[in-house]
Coordinates of C-alpha atoms in Angstrom, one line a residue:
X1 CA -89.1 -141.2 42.9
X2 CA -90.7 -140.9 46.2
X3 CA -89.6 -141.4 49.8
X4 CA -92.2 -141.7 52.6
X5 CA -91.9 -138.8 55.0
X6 CA -91.8 -139.2 58.7
X7 CA -90.6 -142.8 58.5
X8 CA -88.4 -144.1 61.4
X9 CA -84.8 -144.5 60.3
X10 CA -83.7 -148.1 60.8
X11 CA -80.3 -148.8 62.2
X12 CA -78.9 -149.8 58.9
X13 CA -80.0 -146.7 57.1
X14 CA -77.3 -144.6 55.3
X15 CA -76.3 -141.0 55.9
X16 CA -79.3 -139.7 54.0
X17 CA -81.8 -141.6 56.3
X18 CA -82.9 -144.1 53.6
X19 CA -82.6 -147.8 54.4
X20 CA -80.1 -149.7 52.3
X21 CA -81.8 -151.4 49.4
X22 CA -84.6 -148.9 49.5
X23 CA -82.7 -145.8 48.4
X24 CA -85.0 -145.4 45.4
X25 CA -88.6 -146.4 45.8
X26 CA -90.7 -146.7 42.6
X27 CA -94.1 -145.1 42.4
X28 CA -96.8 -146.1 40.0
X29 CA -94.6 -145.7 36.9
X30 CA -91.1 -146.8 36.1
X31 CA -89.5 -143.5 35.4
X32 CA -85.8 -143.4 36.4
X33 CA -85.3 -147.1 35.7
X34 CA -82.6 -148.2 33.3
X35 CA -83.6 -149.7 30.0
X36 CA -82.4 -153.1 31.2
X37 CA -84.5 -152.8 34.4
X38 CA -87.6 -151.8 32.4
X39 CA -87.1 -154.9 30.1
X40 CA -86.7 -157.1 33.1
X41 CA -89.8 -155.8 34.7
X42 CA -91.7 -156.2 31.5
X43 CA -90.9 -159.8 31.2
X44 CA -91.5 -160.4 34.9
X45 CA -95.0 -159.0 34.4
X46 CA -95.5 -161.2 31.4
X47 CA -94.5 -164.3 33.5
X48 CA -96.8 -163.2 36.3
X49 CA -99.8 -163.2 33.9
X50 CA -99.2 -166.8 32.9
X51 CA -99.5 -170.1 34.9
X52 CA -95.8 -169.7 35.7
X53 CA -96.8 -167.3 38.4
X54 CA -99.2 -169.7 40.0
X55 CA -96.4 -172.3 40.2
X56 CA -94.1 -169.7 41.7
X57 CA -96.6 -169.1 44.5
X58 CA -96.9 -172.9 45.1
X59 CA -93.3 -173.7 44.9
X60 CA -90.6 -171.1 45.0
X61 CA -92.2 -169.0 47.7
X62 CA -93.8 -170.5 50.8
X63 CA -97.3 -169.1 51.4
X64 CA -97.3 -167.0 54.5
X65 CA -98.1 -163.4 55.6
X66 CA -95.0 -161.3 55.9
X67 CA -96.7 -158.9 58.4
X68 CA -100.0 -157.8 59.9
X69 CA -100.9 -154.2 59.2
X70 CA -102.7 -152.1 61.8
X71 CA -106.4 -151.3 61.4
X72 CA -106.6 -147.8 63.0
X73 CA -110.4 -147.4 62.5
X74 CA -112.4 -148.8 65.5
X75 CA -115.2 -151.2 64.8
X76 CA -118.8 -151.1 65.9
X77 CA -118.7 -152.4 69.5
X78 CA -122.4 -153.1 69.5
X79 CA -122.2 -155.2 66.4
X80 CA -119.1 -156.9 67.9
X81 CA -120.9 -157.7 71.1
X82 CA -123.7 -159.2 69.0
X83 CA -121.2 -161.5 67.2
X84 CA -119.9 -162.6 70.6
X85 CA -123.5 -163.3 71.6
X86 CA -123.9 -165.6 68.6
X87 CA -125.4 -163.5 65.8
X88 CA -124.6 -160.9 63.2
X89 CA -126.3 -157.5 63.6
X90 CA -126.6 -155.3 60.6
X91 CA -128.9 -152.2 60.3
X92 CA -131.4 -153.8 62.7
X93 CA -131.4 -157.3 61.1
X94 CA -130.0 -160.4 62.9
X95 CA -128.4 -163.5 61.5
X96 CA -127.5 -166.4 63.9
X97 CA -124.0 -167.7 63.4
X98 CA -124.9 -171.3 64.2
X99 CA -127.3 -171.6 61.3
X100 CA -125.3 -169.5 58.9
X101 CA -125.1 -171.1 55.5
X102 CA -123.0 -169.2 52.9
X103 CA -124.5 -171.5 50.2
X104 CA -127.9 -170.0 50.8
X105 CA -127.4 -166.6 52.3
X106 CA -130.9 -165.1 52.8
X107 CA -130.0 -161.5 53.5
X108 CA -130.1 -158.2 51.6
X109 CA -127.3 -157.1 49.3
X110 CA -125.6 -154.8 51.8
X111 CA -125.8 -157.3 54.6
X112 CA -124.3 -159.9 52.2
X113 CA -121.4 -157.6 51.4
X114 CA -120.8 -157.0 55.1
X115 CA -120.3 -160.8 55.5
X116 CA -118.4 -161.5 52.3
X117 CA -116.1 -158.5 52.7
X118 CA -115.3 -159.7 56.3
X119 CA -115.8 -156.2 57.7
X120 CA -117.3 -157.8 60.7
X121 CA -113.8 -158.8 61.8
X122 CA -113.2 -155.2 62.8
X123 CA -116.4 -155.2 64.8
X124 CA -115.5 -158.4 66.5
X125 CA -111.9 -157.1 67.3
X126 CA -113.4 -154.0 68.9
X127 CA -115.3 -156.1 71.5
X128 CA -113.2 -159.2 72.0
X129 CA -109.6 -160.2 72.7
X130 CA -107.8 -162.5 70.4
X131 CA -108.5 -165.5 72.6
X132 CA -112.2 -164.6 72.8
X133 CA -112.6 -163.7 69.1
X134 CA -110.5 -166.2 67.3
X135 CA -112.8 -169.3 67.8
X136 CA -115.8 -167.3 66.5
X137 CA -113.9 -165.9 63.5
X138 CA -112.5 -169.3 62.6
X139 CA -116.0 -170.8 62.8
X140 CA -117.4 -168.3 60.3
X141 CA -114.2 -168.5 58.2
X142 CA -114.7 -172.3 57.8
X143 CA -118.3 -171.8 56.8
X144 CA -117.3 -169.3 54.1
X145 CA -114.4 -171.4 52.8
X146 CA -116.7 -174.5 52.5
X147 CA -119.1 -172.5 50.3
X148 CA -116.8 -170.3 48.3
X149 CA -113.2 -171.5 48.3
X150 CA -113.5 -173.8 45.3
X151 CA -115.9 -171.9 43.0
X152 CA -115.7 -168.1 42.6
X153 CA -119.2 -166.6 42.3
X154 CA -120.9 -163.3 42.9
X155 CA -121.4 -161.5 45.2
X156 CA -118.7 -163.3 47.2
X157 CA -116.0 -162.9 44.6
X158 CA -117.1 -159.6 43.2
X159 CA -114.1 -157.3 42.9
X160 CA -114.9 -154.9 45.7
X161 CA -115.9 -157.7 48.1
X162 CA -112.7 -159.6 47.3
X163 CA -110.6 -156.4 47.8
X164 CA -112.1 -155.6 51.2
X165 CA -111.7 -159.3 52.2
X166 CA -108.0 -159.2 51.5
X167 CA -107.6 -156.0 53.6
X168 CA -109.6 -157.3 56.5
X169 CA -108.2 -160.8 56.4
X170 CA -104.6 -159.4 56.6
X171 CA -105.4 -156.7 59.1
X172 CA -107.1 -159.1 61.4
X173 CA -105.1 -162.2 60.6
X174 CA -104.7 -163.2 64.3
X175 CA -108.4 -163.8 64.5
X176 CA -108.5 -166.2 61.5
X177 CA -105.0 -167.7 61.6
X178 CA -104.6 -168.6 65.3
X179 CA -105.7 -172.2 64.8
X180 CA -103.3 -175.1 65.3
X181 CA -105.0 -176.9 62.5
X182 CA -102.3 -176.7 59.7
X183 CA -104.7 -177.9 57.0
X184 CA -107.1 -175.1 57.8
X185 CA -104.3 -172.5 58.0
X186 CA -103.0 -173.6 54.6
X187 CA -106.5 -173.4 53.2
X188 CA -106.8 -169.8 54.4
X189 CA -103.4 -168.8 53.0
X190 CA -104.1 -170.4 49.7
X191 CA -107.4 -168.6 49.5
X192 CA -105.7 -165.3 50.2
X193 CA -103.3 -166.0 47.3
X194 CA -106.1 -167.2 45.0
X195 CA -108.2 -164.0 45.8
X196 CA -105.2 -161.9 44.8
X197 CA -104.9 -163.8 41.5
X198 CA -108.6 -163.4 40.9
X199 CA -108.3 -159.6 41.4
X200 CA -105.3 -159.5 39.0
X201 CA -107.7 -160.5 36.2
X202 CA -110.8 -158.5 37.1
X203 CA -109.8 -155.3 38.9
X204 CA -110.1 -153.0 35.9
X205 CA -113.5 -154.5 35.0
X206 CA -114.9 -153.3 38.3
X207 CA -117.2 -150.2 38.2
X208 CA -115.3 -147.0 38.3
X209 CA -115.0 -145.3 41.7
X210 CA -114.9 -147.1 45.0
X211 CA -115.4 -150.6 43.7
X212 CA -112.4 -150.4 41.3
X213 CA -110.3 -148.6 43.9
X214 CA -111.0 -151.3 46.4
X215 CA -109.9 -154.1 44.0
X216 CA -106.6 -152.4 43.3
X217 CA -106.0 -151.8 47.0
X218 CA -106.5 -155.5 47.6
X219 CA -104.0 -156.4 44.9
X220 CA -101.4 -154.1 46.5
X221 CA -102.1 -155.5 50.0
X222 CA -101.4 -159.0 48.6
X223 CA -98.3 -157.9 46.7
X224 CA -96.8 -156.4 49.9
X225 CA -97.8 -159.2 52.3
X226 CA -97.3 -162.4 50.3
X227 CA -93.8 -163.4 49.4
X228 CA -92.7 -162.9 45.8
X229 CA -95.0 -159.9 45.2
X230 CA -92.5 -157.6 43.4
X231 CA -94.2 -157.9 40.0
X232 CA -97.7 -157.6 41.4
X233 CA -96.6 -154.5 43.3
X234 CA -95.4 -152.7 40.2
X235 CA -98.6 -153.8 38.3
X236 CA -100.8 -152.8 41.3
X237 CA -99.3 -149.4 41.8
X238 CA -100.0 -148.5 38.1
X239 CA -103.5 -149.8 38.5
X240 CA -104.1 -147.9 41.7
X241 CA -103.0 -144.7 40.0
X242 CA -105.5 -145.3 37.1
X243 CA -108.3 -146.1 39.6
X244 CA -107.6 -142.9 41.6
X245 CA -107.4 -140.8 38.4
X246 CA -110.8 -142.1 37.2
X247 CA -112.4 -142.5 40.6
X248 CA -111.9 -139.0 42.1
X249 CA -112.5 -135.5 40.7
X250 CA -109.7 -133.1 40.6
X251 CA -111.0 -131.4 43.8
X252 CA -110.8 -134.7 45.7
X253 CA -114.5 -135.7 45.6
X254 CA -115.4 -139.3 44.6
X255 CA -117.3 -139.7 41.4
X256 CA -120.3 -141.2 43.1
X257 CA -120.8 -137.9 44.9
X258 CA -121.7 -139.7 48.1
X259 CA -120.1 -138.7 51.4
X260 CA -120.5 -142.3 52.6
X261 CA -118.4 -143.5 49.5
X262 CA -116.0 -140.6 50.2
X263 CA -115.5 -141.7 53.8
X264 CA -115.1 -145.4 52.7
X265 CA -112.5 -144.3 50.1
X266 CA -110.4 -142.4 52.7
X267 CA -110.6 -145.4 55.0
X268 CA -109.6 -147.8 52.2
X269 CA -106.6 -145.7 51.2
X270 CA -105.6 -145.4 54.9
X271 CA -105.7 -149.2 55.3
X272 CA -103.5 -149.6 52.3
X273 CA -101.0 -147.1 53.5
X274 CA -100.9 -149.1 56.8
X275 CA -99.8 -152.1 54.7
X276 CA -96.9 -150.0 53.3
X277 CA -96.0 -148.8 56.8
X278 CA -95.8 -152.3 58.3
X279 CA -93.5 -153.4 55.5
X280 CA -91.4 -150.2 56.0
X281 CA -92.0 -149.2 52.3
X282 CA -92.8 -145.8 50.9
X283 CA -96.4 -145.5 49.7
X284 CA -96.8 -144.3 46.1
X285 CA -97.2 -140.6 45.5
X286 CA -100.7 -141.1 44.0
X287 CA -102.0 -142.6 47.3
X288 CA -100.7 -139.8 49.4
X289 CA -102.0 -137.2 47.0
X290 CA -105.4 -138.8 46.9
X291 CA -105.7 -138.7 50.7
X292 CA -104.5 -135.1 50.7
X293 CA -107.3 -134.1 48.3
X294 CA -110.1 -136.4 49.6
X295 CA -110.0 -135.3 53.2
X296 CA -110.7 -131.6 52.7
X297 CA -113.5 -132.5 50.3
X298 CA -115.1 -134.7 52.9
X299 CA -114.7 -132.1 55.6
X300 CA -116.6 -129.7 53.3
X301 CA -119.7 -131.7 54.1
X302 CA -119.2 -131.7 57.9
X303 CA -121.6 -129.7 60.0
X304 CA -120.8 -127.9 63.3
X305 CA -121.0 -131.1 65.3
X306 CA -118.4 -132.8 63.0
X307 CA -120.9 -135.2 61.4
X308 CA -121.7 -135.3 57.7
X309 CA -124.8 -134.1 55.9
X310 CA -127.5 -136.3 54.3
X311 CA -126.4 -136.3 50.7
X312 CA -126.7 -138.8 47.8
X313 CA -128.2 -141.6 49.8
X314 CA -126.0 -141.3 52.9
X315 CA -127.4 -141.0 56.4
X316 CA -126.0 -138.4 58.8
X317 CA -122.7 -140.1 59.5
X318 CA -121.8 -139.6 63.2
X319 CA -119.0 -137.2 64.2
X320 CA -117.0 -140.0 66.0
X321 CA -117.0 -142.1 62.8
X322 CA -115.7 -139.2 60.7
X323 CA -113.1 -138.3 63.3
X324 CA -111.8 -141.9 63.4
X325 CA -111.4 -142.1 59.7
X326 CA -109.7 -138.7 59.4
X327 CA -107.4 -139.6 62.2
X328 CA -106.4 -142.9 60.4
X329 CA -105.7 -140.8 57.3
X330 CA -103.2 -138.7 59.2
X331 CA -104.2 -135.7 57.0
X332 CA -104.8 -132.4 58.7
X333 CA -106.7 -130.0 56.5
X334 CA -109.4 -127.4 56.5
X335 CA -112.8 -128.0 54.9
X336 CA -113.0 -127.4 51.2
X337 CA -115.4 -124.5 50.6
X338 CA -115.9 -124.9 46.8
X339 CA -115.8 -128.4 45.2
X340 CA -117.1 -127.5 41.8
X341 CA -116.3 -130.9 40.2
X342 CA -117.6 -132.9 43.1
X343 CA -120.6 -130.6 43.2
X344 CA -120.9 -129.2 46.8
X345 CA -120.6 -125.7 48.1
X346 CA -120.0 -124.7 51.7
X347 CA -120.6 -121.4 53.4
X348 CA -119.5 -120.9 57.0
X349 CA -120.3 -117.6 58.9
X350 CA -120.3 -117.2 62.6
X351 CA -121.7 -120.5 64.0
X352 CA -123.8 -121.1 60.9
X353 CA -122.8 -123.6 58.2
X354 CA -124.7 -123.8 54.9
X355 CA -124.2 -126.7 52.5
X356 CA -125.5 -126.7 48.9
X357 CA -125.8 -129.4 46.3
X358 CA -124.7 -127.5 43.2
X359 CA -124.3 -130.2 40.5
X360 CA -126.3 -132.8 38.6
X361 CA -126.8 -136.2 40.2
X362 CA -124.0 -138.8 39.6
X363 CA -124.1 -140.8 36.5
X364 CA -126.5 -143.8 37.0
X365 CA -123.8 -146.5 36.6
X366 CA -121.6 -144.8 39.3
X367 CA -124.2 -144.7 42.2
X368 CA -126.9 -147.2 43.1
X369 CA -128.7 -144.7 45.3
X370 CA -128.1 -141.4 43.4
X371 CA -130.6 -138.7 44.4
X372 CA -132.5 -136.0 42.5
X373 CA -131.2 -133.3 45.0
X374 CA -129.8 -130.5 42.8
X375 CA -130.1 -127.2 44.6
X376 CA -130.9 -128.7 48.0
X377 CA -129.4 -127.2 51.2
X378 CA -128.6 -128.1 54.7
X379 CA -128.1 -125.6 57.6
X380 CA -126.6 -126.1 61.0
X381 CA -126.0 -123.7 63.9
X382 CA -123.1 -124.8 66.0
X383 CA -123.5 -128.4 67.1
X384 CA -127.2 -128.3 66.2
X385 CA -128.8 -129.0 62.8
X386 CA -131.6 -126.8 61.6
X387 CA -132.4 -127.7 58.0
X388 CA -131.6 -131.2 56.6
X389 CA -132.4 -133.7 53.9
X390 CA -134.0 -137.0 54.7
X391 CA -131.1 -139.1 53.5
X392 CA -130.6 -142.8 53.9
X393 CA -131.6 -144.1 50.5
X394 CA -128.4 -146.2 50.4
X395 CA -129.0 -147.7 53.8
X396 CA -131.7 -150.4 53.2
X397 CA -132.2 -152.6 56.2
X398 CA -134.8 -153.5 58.8
X399 CA -135.9 -149.9 59.2
X400 CA -135.7 -148.8 55.6
X401 CA -137.4 -151.2 53.1
X402 CA -136.8 -150.9 49.4
X403 CA -139.9 -148.8 48.6
X404 CA -139.0 -146.2 51.3
X405 CA -135.4 -146.2 50.1
X406 CA -136.6 -145.2 46.6
X407 CA -138.8 -142.5 48.1
X408 CA -135.8 -141.0 49.9
X409 CA -134.1 -140.4 46.5
X410 CA -136.7 -138.1 45.3
X411 CA -136.5 -134.3 45.1
X412 CA -139.3 -134.0 47.7
X413 CA -137.0 -135.8 50.2
X414 CA -134.6 -132.8 50.0
X415 CA -134.7 -129.2 51.1
X416 CA -135.4 -127.6 47.7
X417 CA -138.1 -126.7 45.3
X418 CA -140.2 -129.2 43.4
X419 CA -142.3 -128.4 40.4
X420 CA -145.7 -130.1 40.2
X421 CA -144.4 -132.6 42.8
X422 CA -142.1 -134.2 40.2
X423 CA -138.3 -135.0 40.4
X424 CA -135.8 -132.6 38.9
X425 CA -134.0 -135.8 37.6
X426 CA -136.2 -138.8 36.8
X427 CA -136.1 -142.0 38.9
X428 CA -136.7 -144.9 36.6
X429 CA -138.7 -148.1 37.6
X430 CA -135.5 -150.1 37.6
X431 CA -134.0 -147.7 40.2
X432 CA -131.6 -145.9 38.0
X433 CA -131.5 -142.2 37.3
X434 CA -133.0 -141.0 34.1
X435 CA -133.2 -137.7 32.3
X436 CA -133.3 -134.4 34.1
X437 CA -130.5 -132.1 35.3
X438 CA -127.6 -132.0 32.8
X439 CA -126.3 -128.5 33.4
X440 CA -125.9 -126.4 36.5
X441 CA -124.7 -122.7 36.4
X442 CA -123.1 -121.4 39.5
X443 CA -121.9 -117.9 40.6
X444 CA -120.5 -117.3 44.0
X445 CA -119.3 -114.0 45.5
X446 CA -117.7 -113.3 48.9
X447 CA -117.5 -110.0 50.8
X448 CA -117.1 -108.6 54.3
X449 CA -120.9 -108.4 54.5
X450 CA -121.4 -112.1 53.7
X451 CA -121.6 -114.6 50.9
X452 CA -123.8 -114.7 47.8
X453 CA -124.4 -117.8 45.8
X454 CA -126.7 -118.2 42.7
X455 CA -127.2 -121.4 40.9
X456 CA -129.6 -122.6 38.3
X457 CA -130.4 -126.0 36.7
X458 CA -132.3 -127.4 33.7
X459 CA -134.0 -130.3 35.4
X460 CA -137.5 -129.1 34.5
X461 CA -136.8 -127.5 31.1
X462 CA -137.5 -130.5 28.8
X463 CA -140.7 -131.6 30.5
X464 CA -142.2 -128.3 31.8
X465 CA -140.3 -125.5 30.2
X466 CA -139.0 -123.9 33.4
X467 CA -135.5 -123.1 34.6
X468 CA -135.1 -123.3 38.4
X469 CA -132.8 -120.6 39.9
X470 CA -131.9 -120.4 43.6
X471 CA -130.3 -117.3 45.1
X472 CA -128.7 -117.8 48.6
X473 CA -127.4 -115.0 50.8
X474 CA -125.6 -115.6 54.1
X475 CA -124.8 -112.6 56.4
X476 CA -121.3 -112.1 57.6
X477 CA -122.3 -113.1 61.2
X478 CA -124.3 -116.1 60.0
X479 CA -127.5 -115.0 61.7
X480 CA -129.4 -114.6 58.5
X481 CA -129.8 -117.0 55.6
X482 CA -131.9 -115.4 52.8
X483 CA -133.1 -117.2 49.7
X484 CA -135.2 -116.8 46.6
X485 CA -136.4 -119.6 44.3
X486 CA -137.3 -118.4 40.8
X487 CA -138.9 -120.3 38.0
X488 CA -138.3 -118.6 34.6
X489 CA -139.4 -119.8 31.2
X490 CA -136.6 -121.4 29.3
X491 CA -135.4 -119.9 26.0
X492 CA -136.3 -121.6 22.7
X493 CA -139.2 -123.4 24.4
X494 CA -142.9 -123.1 23.9
X495 CA -144.6 -121.0 26.5
X496 CA -144.9 -123.2 29.7
X497 CA -148.1 -123.8 31.4
X498 CA -149.1 -122.8 35.0
X499 CA -147.8 -125.5 37.4
X500 CA -148.1 -126.0 41.2
X501 CA -144.9 -125.4 43.2
X502 CA -143.7 -127.0 46.5
X503 CA -140.8 -125.5 48.4
X504 CA -139.7 -127.8 51.2
X505 CA -137.4 -127.3 54.2
X506 CA -137.0 -130.5 56.2
X507 CA -136.3 -129.8 59.9
X508 CA -133.7 -131.7 61.9
X509 CA -134.9 -133.9 64.8
X510 CA -135.2 -131.7 67.9
X511 CA -136.4 -128.7 66.0
X512 CA -140.0 -127.8 67.0
X513 CA -141.9 -125.5 64.5
X514 CA -144.7 -123.1 65.6
X515 CA -146.7 -121.3 62.8
X516 CA -147.2 -117.6 63.1
X517 CA -150.8 -116.2 63.1
X518 CA -150.6 -115.1 59.5
X519 CA -149.4 -118.6 58.3
X520 CA -146.5 -116.9 56.5
X521 CA -143.8 -117.8 59.0
X522 CA -142.8 -120.1 61.8
X523 CA -140.7 -120.1 65.0
X524 CA -138.1 -122.9 65.1
X525 CA -137.0 -123.9 68.5
X526 CA -133.8 -126.1 68.5
X527 CA -133.8 -128.4 71.5
X528 CA -131.2 -127.1 73.9
X529 CA -130.2 -124.6 71.2
X530 CA -131.1 -121.3 69.6
X531 CA -134.4 -119.9 68.4
X532 CA -134.8 -119.2 64.6
X533 CA -137.5 -117.6 62.7
X534 CA -138.6 -118.5 59.2
X535 CA -140.6 -116.2 56.9
X536 CA -141.9 -116.8 53.3
X537 CA -142.5 -113.9 51.0
X538 CA -145.2 -115.7 48.9
X539 CA -147.4 -118.8 48.8
X540 CA -148.9 -120.6 51.7
X541 CA -146.9 -122.2 54.6
X542 CA -147.8 -125.4 56.3
X543 CA -146.0 -127.9 58.6
X544 CA -146.0 -131.6 57.5
X545 CA -144.5 -134.8 58.8
X546 CA -141.1 -135.8 57.6
X547 CA -138.2 -138.2 58.6
X548 CA -134.4 -138.0 59.0
X549 CA -132.1 -141.0 58.7
X550 CA -129.0 -141.5 60.9
X551 CA -125.8 -143.3 60.0
X552 CA -127.1 -146.7 61.0
X553 CA -130.1 -146.5 58.7
X554 CA -132.5 -145.7 61.4
X555 CA -135.3 -143.1 60.5
X556 CA -136.3 -140.5 63.1
X557 CA -139.7 -138.7 62.8
X558 CA -139.4 -135.0 62.3
X559 CA -141.3 -132.1 60.6
X560 CA -140.9 -130.1 57.4
X561 CA -141.9 -126.6 56.3
X562 CA -143.8 -126.6 53.0
X563 CA -144.5 -123.5 51.0
X564 CA -147.0 -124.0 48.2
X565 CA -147.3 -121.6 45.3
X566 CA -147.6 -121.5 41.5
X567 CA -145.2 -121.3 38.6
X568 CA -146.6 -118.8 36.1
X569 CA -145.8 -118.8 32.3
X570 CA -144.2 -115.3 32.6
X571 CA -142.1 -116.4 35.6
X572 CA -142.5 -116.4 39.4
X573 CA -140.5 -116.4 42.6
X574 CA -140.7 -117.2 46.3
X575 CA -138.5 -115.3 48.7
X576 CA -137.7 -116.7 52.2
X577 CA -135.5 -116.1 55.2
X578 CA -134.1 -117.9 58.2
X579 CA -133.2 -115.5 61.0
X580 CA -131.6 -116.3 64.3
X581 CA -133.7 -114.4 66.9
X582 CA -132.5 -115.9 70.2

């Protein structure tokens, strides 16, 4: 049994502070119920899975929304202003509202999801009052209903889009249900009920992770906000627990390993909890526990400025976006330093933060933009970033075409070593991840003098016979980050051949490199920040062009340090150091 903490006590509450009729609040299972109650619930669920439930929605219970939950995450005011001006704006692409035709939606997949999931309602609400925004929202809503109300089809009725749609329709109901046209209002309410029934059938068929989690959150939103949802709520809470158990690692990281997906999941669960709050119901324990685990994991990838690193296809998510979602979660926690299952390590010393990808890429079916980034690092000094990854592979749009997005998934787009300019995990022609890293060994030690982390992966073993080992040392004051990249011949393999090696460190925008006279080092001047020095212990150092992608999918030109060397059959290594000198 679970009771939501911090809930205001209504006037009719008993001595123990629990409202009458809600003294015992069920979580995802039915432990504590009598046998008679379990049997009753079982047959109620059976009746819900038959046409009887459809007749119940049409007859016994009038279709209406019982409440409107809060949406505590602010929208994009720039996108909202564009909607008020007559067009949708998404990652640099525009779509006029007056010519919008949902029958023939000629936009990319991410833009289509933005429209079908009705996330734009949040953006519109951020820049318009109800009186200003409702006519626009109703116009778009009518266009969508005309195309998709009668015949479910993808991507409009895909499980995750349907789940998001229910959450945004209910949270921003005043924008879509302010019309005095009773026929239109009835059509909207019937579509909400129909979307819920659609999700009842397909939620568990959605891909594991964020899509399945979204579907179950949509089901629970409908259960709590549409009359007669008791059976759906019991069913939905059990499904939510399954989706959380399969969608998150034990350390709180989402299975897609993407900080963008992690942020979305926290926002999603926070929106669902707002539904429980508005109905004065206690959220299930699995929801609260998931938020308590997911927030520290996300913060583990936050740099000194509060923004997130460029990992697994995400751009550098802005600090204000991270802060807004964390505030909506109402979870206060410290960053997770070691997320072994999720696969990220964090070392913080002084003003320096070092992030490390210490795991294989996500399974191909769990991430559309998974990256071959095992062993890569990012470094920040206070609010300034020093070493980054390119990022942005999941942010296709006007500025990032498909070919560039695929290039941003490669090992070369990350701050790590590449062997013979090949990926540590293969990227197949169809865009999925192939063979490569299957095992990562990790050893981490902490002392008063600093932190030591050693990892190795087998991404190059099968094709080239080398194991890549990376040793990282961070001084106690954070002013030195030392590293050594070693290539050793794998056991039980034929003697490997000599191969060219490229060791890359992508520089953040605003970092200006100047090579030293011996071409073995560089001074790195951070704009309005500190001065760092880089030295390589072997190979030849050069400065090449690179790019860095922000949270909006906009690439910014920058530079990269490239150390070239050779992998020798008997083994080889390249030592390097970043040292703060001013």
